[in-house]
PDB file of C-alpha atoms in Angstrom:
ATOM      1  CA  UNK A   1      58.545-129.554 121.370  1.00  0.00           C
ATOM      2  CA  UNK A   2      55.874-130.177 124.259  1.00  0.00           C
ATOM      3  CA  UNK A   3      52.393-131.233 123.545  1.00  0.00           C
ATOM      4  CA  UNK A   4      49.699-129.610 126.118  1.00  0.00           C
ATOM      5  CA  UNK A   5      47.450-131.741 127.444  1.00  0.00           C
ATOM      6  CA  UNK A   6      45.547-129.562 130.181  1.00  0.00           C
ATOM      7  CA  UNK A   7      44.777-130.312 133.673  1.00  0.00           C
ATOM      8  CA  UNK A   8      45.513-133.818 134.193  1.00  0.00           C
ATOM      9  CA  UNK A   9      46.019-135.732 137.365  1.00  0.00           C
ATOM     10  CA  UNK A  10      49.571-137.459 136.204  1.00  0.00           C
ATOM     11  CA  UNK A  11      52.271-138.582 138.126  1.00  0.00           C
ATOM     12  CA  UNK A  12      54.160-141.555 137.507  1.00  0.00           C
ATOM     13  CA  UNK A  13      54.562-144.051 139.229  1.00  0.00           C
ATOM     14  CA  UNK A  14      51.732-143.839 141.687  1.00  0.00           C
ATOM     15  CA  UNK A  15      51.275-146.383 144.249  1.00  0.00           C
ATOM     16  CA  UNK A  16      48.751-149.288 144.484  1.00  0.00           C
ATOM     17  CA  UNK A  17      47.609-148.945 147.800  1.00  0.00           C
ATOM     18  CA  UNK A  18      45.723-151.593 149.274  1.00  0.00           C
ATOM     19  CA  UNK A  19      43.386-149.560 152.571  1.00  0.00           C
ATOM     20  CA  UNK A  20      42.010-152.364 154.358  1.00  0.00           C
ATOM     21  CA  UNK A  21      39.554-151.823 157.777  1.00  0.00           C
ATOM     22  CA  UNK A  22      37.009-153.379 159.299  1.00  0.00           C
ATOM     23  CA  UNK A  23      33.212-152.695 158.816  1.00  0.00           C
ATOM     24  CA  UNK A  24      30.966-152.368 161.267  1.00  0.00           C
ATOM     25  CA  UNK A  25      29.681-156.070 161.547  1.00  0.00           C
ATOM     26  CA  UNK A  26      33.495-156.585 162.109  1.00  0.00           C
ATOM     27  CA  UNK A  27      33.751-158.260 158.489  1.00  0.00           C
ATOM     28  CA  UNK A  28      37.006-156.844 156.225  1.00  0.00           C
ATOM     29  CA  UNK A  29      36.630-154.410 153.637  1.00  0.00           C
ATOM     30  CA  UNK A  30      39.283-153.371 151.264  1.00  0.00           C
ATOM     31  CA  UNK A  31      39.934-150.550 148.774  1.00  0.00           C
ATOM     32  CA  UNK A  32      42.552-150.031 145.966  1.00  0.00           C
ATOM     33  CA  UNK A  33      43.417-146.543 146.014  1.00  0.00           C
ATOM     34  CA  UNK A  34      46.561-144.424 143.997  1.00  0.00           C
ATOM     35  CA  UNK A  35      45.982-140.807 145.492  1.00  0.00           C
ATOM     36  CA  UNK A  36      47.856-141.778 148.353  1.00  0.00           C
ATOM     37  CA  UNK A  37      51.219-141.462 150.020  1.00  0.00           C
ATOM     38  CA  UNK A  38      53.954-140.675 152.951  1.00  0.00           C
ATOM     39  CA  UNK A  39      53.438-137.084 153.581  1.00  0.00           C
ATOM     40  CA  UNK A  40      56.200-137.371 156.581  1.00  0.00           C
ATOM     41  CA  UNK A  41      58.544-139.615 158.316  1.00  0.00           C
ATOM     42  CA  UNK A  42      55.983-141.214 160.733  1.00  0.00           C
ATOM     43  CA  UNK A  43      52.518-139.842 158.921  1.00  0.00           C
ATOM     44  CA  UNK A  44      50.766-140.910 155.294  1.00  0.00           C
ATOM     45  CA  UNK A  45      47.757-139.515 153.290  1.00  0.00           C
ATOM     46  CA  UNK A  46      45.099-140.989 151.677  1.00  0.00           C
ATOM     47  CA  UNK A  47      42.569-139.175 149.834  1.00  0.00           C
ATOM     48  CA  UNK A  48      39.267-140.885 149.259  1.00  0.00           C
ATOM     49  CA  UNK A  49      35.624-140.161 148.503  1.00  0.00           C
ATOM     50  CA  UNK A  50      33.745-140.125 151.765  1.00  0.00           C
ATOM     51  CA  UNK A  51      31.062-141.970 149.801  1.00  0.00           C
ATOM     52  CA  UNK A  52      33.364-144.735 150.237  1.00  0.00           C
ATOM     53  CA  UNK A  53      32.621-147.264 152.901  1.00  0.00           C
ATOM     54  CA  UNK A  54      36.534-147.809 153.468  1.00  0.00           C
ATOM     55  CA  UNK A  55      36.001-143.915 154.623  1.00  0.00           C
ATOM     56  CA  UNK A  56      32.797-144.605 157.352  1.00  0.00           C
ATOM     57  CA  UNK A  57      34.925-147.707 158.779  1.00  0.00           C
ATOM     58  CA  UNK A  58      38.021-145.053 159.080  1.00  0.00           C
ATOM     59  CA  UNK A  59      35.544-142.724 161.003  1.00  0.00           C
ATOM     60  CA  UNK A  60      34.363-145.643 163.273  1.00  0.00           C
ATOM     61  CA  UNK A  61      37.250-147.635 163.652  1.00  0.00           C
ATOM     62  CA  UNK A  62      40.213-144.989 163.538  1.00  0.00           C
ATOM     63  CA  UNK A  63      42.206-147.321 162.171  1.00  0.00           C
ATOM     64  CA  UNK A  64      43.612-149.079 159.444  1.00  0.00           C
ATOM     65  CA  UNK A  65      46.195-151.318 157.396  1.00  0.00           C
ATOM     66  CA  UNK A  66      48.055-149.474 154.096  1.00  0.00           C
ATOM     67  CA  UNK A  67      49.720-152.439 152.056  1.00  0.00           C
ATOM     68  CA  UNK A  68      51.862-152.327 148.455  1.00  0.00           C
ATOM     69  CA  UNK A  69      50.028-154.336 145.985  1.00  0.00           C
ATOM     70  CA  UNK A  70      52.127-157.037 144.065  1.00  0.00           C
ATOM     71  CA  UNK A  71      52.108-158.680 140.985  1.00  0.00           C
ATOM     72  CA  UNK A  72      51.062-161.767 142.645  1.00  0.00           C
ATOM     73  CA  UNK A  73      48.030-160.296 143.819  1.00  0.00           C
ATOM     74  CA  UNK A  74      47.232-158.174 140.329  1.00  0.00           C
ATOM     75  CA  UNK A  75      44.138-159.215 139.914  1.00  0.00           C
ATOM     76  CA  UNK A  76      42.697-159.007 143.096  1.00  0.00           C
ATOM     77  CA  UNK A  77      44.416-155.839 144.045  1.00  0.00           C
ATOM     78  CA  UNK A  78      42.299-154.474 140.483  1.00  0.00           C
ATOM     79  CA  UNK A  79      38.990-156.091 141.500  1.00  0.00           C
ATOM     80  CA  UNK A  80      39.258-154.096 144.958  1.00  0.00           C
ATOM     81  CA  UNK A  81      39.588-150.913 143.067  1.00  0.00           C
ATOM     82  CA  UNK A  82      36.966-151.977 140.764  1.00  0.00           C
ATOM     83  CA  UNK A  83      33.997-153.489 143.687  1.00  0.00           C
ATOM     84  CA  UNK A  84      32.554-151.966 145.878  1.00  0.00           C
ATOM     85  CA  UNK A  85      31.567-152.819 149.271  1.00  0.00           C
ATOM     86  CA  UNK A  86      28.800-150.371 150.011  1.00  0.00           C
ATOM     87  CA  UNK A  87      26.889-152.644 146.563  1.00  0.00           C
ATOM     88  CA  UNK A  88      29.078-156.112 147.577  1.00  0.00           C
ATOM     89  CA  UNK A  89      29.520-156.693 151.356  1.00  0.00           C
ATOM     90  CA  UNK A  90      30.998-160.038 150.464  1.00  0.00           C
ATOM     91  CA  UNK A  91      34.335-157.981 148.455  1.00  0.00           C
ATOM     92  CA  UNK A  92      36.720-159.058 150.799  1.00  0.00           C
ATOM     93  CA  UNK A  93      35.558-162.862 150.725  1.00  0.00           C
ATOM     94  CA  UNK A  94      34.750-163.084 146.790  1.00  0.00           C
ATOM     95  CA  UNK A  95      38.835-162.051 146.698  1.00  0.00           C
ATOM     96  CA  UNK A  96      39.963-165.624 147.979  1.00  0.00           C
ATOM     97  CA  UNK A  97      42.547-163.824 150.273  1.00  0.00           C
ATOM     98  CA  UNK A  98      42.897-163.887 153.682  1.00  0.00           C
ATOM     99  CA  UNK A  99      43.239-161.288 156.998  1.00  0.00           C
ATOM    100  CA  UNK A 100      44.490-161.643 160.370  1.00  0.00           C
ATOM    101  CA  UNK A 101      43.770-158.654 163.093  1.00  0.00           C
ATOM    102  CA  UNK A 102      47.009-156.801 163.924  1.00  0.00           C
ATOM    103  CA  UNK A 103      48.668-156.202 167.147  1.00  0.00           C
ATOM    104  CA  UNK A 104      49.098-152.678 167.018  1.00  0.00           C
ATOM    105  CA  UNK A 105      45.497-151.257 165.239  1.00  0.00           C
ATOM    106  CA  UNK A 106      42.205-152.070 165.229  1.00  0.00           C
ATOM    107  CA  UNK A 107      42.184-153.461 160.971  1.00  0.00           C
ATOM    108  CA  UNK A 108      42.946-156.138 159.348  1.00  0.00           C
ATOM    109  CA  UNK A 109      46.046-157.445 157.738  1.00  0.00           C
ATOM    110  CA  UNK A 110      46.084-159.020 154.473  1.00  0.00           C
ATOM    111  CA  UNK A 111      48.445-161.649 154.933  1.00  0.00           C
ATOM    112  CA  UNK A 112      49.066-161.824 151.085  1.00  0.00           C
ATOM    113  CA  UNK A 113      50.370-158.558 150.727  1.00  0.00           C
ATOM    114  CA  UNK A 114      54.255-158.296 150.848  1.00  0.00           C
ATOM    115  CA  UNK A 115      54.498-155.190 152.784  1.00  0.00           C
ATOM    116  CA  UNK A 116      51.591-153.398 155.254  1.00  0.00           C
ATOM    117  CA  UNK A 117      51.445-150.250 157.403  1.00  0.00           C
ATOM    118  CA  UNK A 118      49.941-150.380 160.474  1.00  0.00           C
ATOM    119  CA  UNK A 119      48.068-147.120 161.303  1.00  0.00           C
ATOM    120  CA  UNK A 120      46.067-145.180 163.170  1.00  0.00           C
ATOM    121  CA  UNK A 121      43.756-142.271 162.173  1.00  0.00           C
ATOM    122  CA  UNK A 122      45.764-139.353 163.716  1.00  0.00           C
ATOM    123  CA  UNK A 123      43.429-136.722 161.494  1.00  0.00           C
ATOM    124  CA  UNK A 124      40.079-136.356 159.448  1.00  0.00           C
ATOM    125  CA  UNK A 125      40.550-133.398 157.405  1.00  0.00           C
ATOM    126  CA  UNK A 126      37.674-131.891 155.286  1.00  0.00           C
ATOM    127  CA  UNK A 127      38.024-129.203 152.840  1.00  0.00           C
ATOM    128  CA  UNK A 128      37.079-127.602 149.918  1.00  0.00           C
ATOM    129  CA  UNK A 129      39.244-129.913 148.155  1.00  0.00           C
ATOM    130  CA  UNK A 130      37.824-132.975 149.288  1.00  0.00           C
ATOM    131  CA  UNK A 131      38.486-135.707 152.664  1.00  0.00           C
ATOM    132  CA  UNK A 132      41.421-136.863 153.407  1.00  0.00           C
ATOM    133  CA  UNK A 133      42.766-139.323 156.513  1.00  0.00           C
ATOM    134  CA  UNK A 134      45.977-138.865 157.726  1.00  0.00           C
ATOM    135  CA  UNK A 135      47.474-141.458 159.318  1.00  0.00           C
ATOM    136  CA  UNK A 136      49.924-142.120 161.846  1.00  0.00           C
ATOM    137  CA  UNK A 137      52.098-145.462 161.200  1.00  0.00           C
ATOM    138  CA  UNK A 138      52.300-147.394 164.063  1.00  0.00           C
ATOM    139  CA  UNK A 139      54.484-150.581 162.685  1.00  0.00           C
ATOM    140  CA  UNK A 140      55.638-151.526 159.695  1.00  0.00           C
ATOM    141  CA  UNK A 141      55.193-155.598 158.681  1.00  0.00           C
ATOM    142  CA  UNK A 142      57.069-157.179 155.837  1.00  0.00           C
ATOM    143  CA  UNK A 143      57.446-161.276 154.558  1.00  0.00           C
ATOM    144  CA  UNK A 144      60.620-162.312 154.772  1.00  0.00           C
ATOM    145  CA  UNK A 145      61.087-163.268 151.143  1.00  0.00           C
ATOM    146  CA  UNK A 146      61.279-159.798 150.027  1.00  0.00           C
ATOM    147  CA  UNK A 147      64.298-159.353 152.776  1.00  0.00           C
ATOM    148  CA  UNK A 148      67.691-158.807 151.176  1.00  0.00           C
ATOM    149  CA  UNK A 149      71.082-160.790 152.621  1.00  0.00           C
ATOM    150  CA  UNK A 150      71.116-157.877 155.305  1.00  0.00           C
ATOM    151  CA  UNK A 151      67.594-158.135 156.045  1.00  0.00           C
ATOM    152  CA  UNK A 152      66.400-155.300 154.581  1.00  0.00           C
ATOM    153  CA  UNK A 153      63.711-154.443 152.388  1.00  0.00           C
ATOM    154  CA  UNK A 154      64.290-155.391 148.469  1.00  0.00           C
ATOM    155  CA  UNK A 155      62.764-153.159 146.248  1.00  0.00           C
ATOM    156  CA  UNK A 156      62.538-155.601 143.693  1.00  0.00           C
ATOM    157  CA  UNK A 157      61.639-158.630 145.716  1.00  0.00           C
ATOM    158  CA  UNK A 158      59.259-156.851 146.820  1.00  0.00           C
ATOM    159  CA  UNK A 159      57.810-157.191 143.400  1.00  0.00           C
ATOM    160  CA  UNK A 160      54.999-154.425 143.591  1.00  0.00           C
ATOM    161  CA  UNK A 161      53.062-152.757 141.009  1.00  0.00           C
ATOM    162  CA  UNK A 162      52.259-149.150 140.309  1.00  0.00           C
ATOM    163  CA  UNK A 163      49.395-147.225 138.347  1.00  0.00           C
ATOM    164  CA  UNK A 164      49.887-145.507 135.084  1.00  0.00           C
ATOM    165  CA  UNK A 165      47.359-142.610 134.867  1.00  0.00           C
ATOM    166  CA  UNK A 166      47.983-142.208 131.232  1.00  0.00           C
ATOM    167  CA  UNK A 167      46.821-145.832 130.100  1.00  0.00           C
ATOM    168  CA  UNK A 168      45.213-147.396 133.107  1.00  0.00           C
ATOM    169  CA  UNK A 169      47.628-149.932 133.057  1.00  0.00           C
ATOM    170  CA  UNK A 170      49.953-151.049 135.993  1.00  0.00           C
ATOM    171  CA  UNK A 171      53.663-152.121 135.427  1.00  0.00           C
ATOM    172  CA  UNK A 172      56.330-153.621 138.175  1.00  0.00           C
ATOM    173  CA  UNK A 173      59.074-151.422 139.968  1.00  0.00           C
ATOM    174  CA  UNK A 174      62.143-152.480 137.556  1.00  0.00           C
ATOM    175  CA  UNK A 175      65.925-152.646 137.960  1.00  0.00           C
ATOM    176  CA  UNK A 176      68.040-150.350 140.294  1.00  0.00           C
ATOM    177  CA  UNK A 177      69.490-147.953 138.282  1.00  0.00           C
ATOM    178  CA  UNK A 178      70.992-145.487 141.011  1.00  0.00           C
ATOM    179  CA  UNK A 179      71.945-144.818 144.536  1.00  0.00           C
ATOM    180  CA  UNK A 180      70.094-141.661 146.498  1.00  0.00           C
ATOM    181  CA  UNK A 181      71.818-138.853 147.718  1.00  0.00           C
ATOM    182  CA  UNK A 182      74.664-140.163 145.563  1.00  0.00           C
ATOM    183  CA  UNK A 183      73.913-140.237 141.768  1.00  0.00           C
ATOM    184  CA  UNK A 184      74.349-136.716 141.512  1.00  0.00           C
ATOM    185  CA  UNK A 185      76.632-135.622 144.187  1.00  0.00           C
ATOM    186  CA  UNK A 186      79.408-134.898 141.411  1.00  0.00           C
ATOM    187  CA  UNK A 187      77.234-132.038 140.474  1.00  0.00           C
ATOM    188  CA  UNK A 188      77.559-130.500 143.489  1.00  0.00           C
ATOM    189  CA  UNK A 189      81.575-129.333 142.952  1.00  0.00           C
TER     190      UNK A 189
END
């Protein structure tokens, strides 16, 4: 039996997203977000409050950097979901990380972060369900030491950490336990 528990915004996992830009005085500002995601090959989604000031620097700068939180970087990933920089223009610096400018956008990189999107804003969409940015990725930047043998992208090097809507609480990506476009191919006869 299936207990109903209404309308409820969960999905698991979701992403820790880490949006960082640049504010207007050129210092960096950066937002923990989970309502987030690839939304096609080249192209991801982020849906934010436009209250936000992560969502005026997208409007002015028309860019930005999307990086996978780890569980390194747990606690500061957290306190950029739980600050604000509109009430603390200091966020970025209170974190102790540290940014570079990228090559290919006009945002910063948190150098940190295993793994980081480079995008531009390709659309502002407003609608009755609320703003969203859609961005276009530009280049995709990753630290060696989550590189497999084949120099690839490991999964579980990468080490990062997803939301849990039910509990607040964030957990690690675990062990592989099947191949894609594979597992169930037996099915298919």
């Amino acid at each position: 039996m299936k207990k109903e528990f209404g309308v409820k915004p969960y999905l698991f996992p979701m992403p820790v997203l880490m949006i960082a830009t640049y504010c207007e005085d050129g210092t960096v500002d950066v937002m923990n977000m989970a309502w987030g995601g690839i939304c096609d090959d080249n192209l991801v989604a982020l849906n934010i409050s436009e209250s936000h000031k992560t969502a005026e620097n997208l409007k002015r700068r028309g860019a930005f950097t999307l990086s996978i939180a780890d569980k390194a970087h747990l606690a500061e990933a957290d306190f950029f979901g739980i600050a604000s920089a509109n009430k603390m223009p200091d966020k970025f610096a209170r974190s102790g990380l540290h940014a570079v400018k990228s090559q290919h956008v006009d945002a910063p990189v948190v150098e940190e972060f295993p793994l980081t999107m480079e995008c531009k804003v390709a659309e502002l969409q407003h609608t009755a369900t609320g703003f969203r940015v859609v961005g276009e990725i530009v280049n995709l930047l990753a630290e060696e030491a989550v590189l497999d043998e084949k120099g690839q992208i490991d999964p579980v090097k990468l080490n990062a950490i997803v939301f849990d809507p039910f509990q607040n609480g964030y957990y690690t990506i675990g062990k592989r336990v099947g191949q894609a476009w594979s597992s169930g191919a037996a099915l298919t006869k």
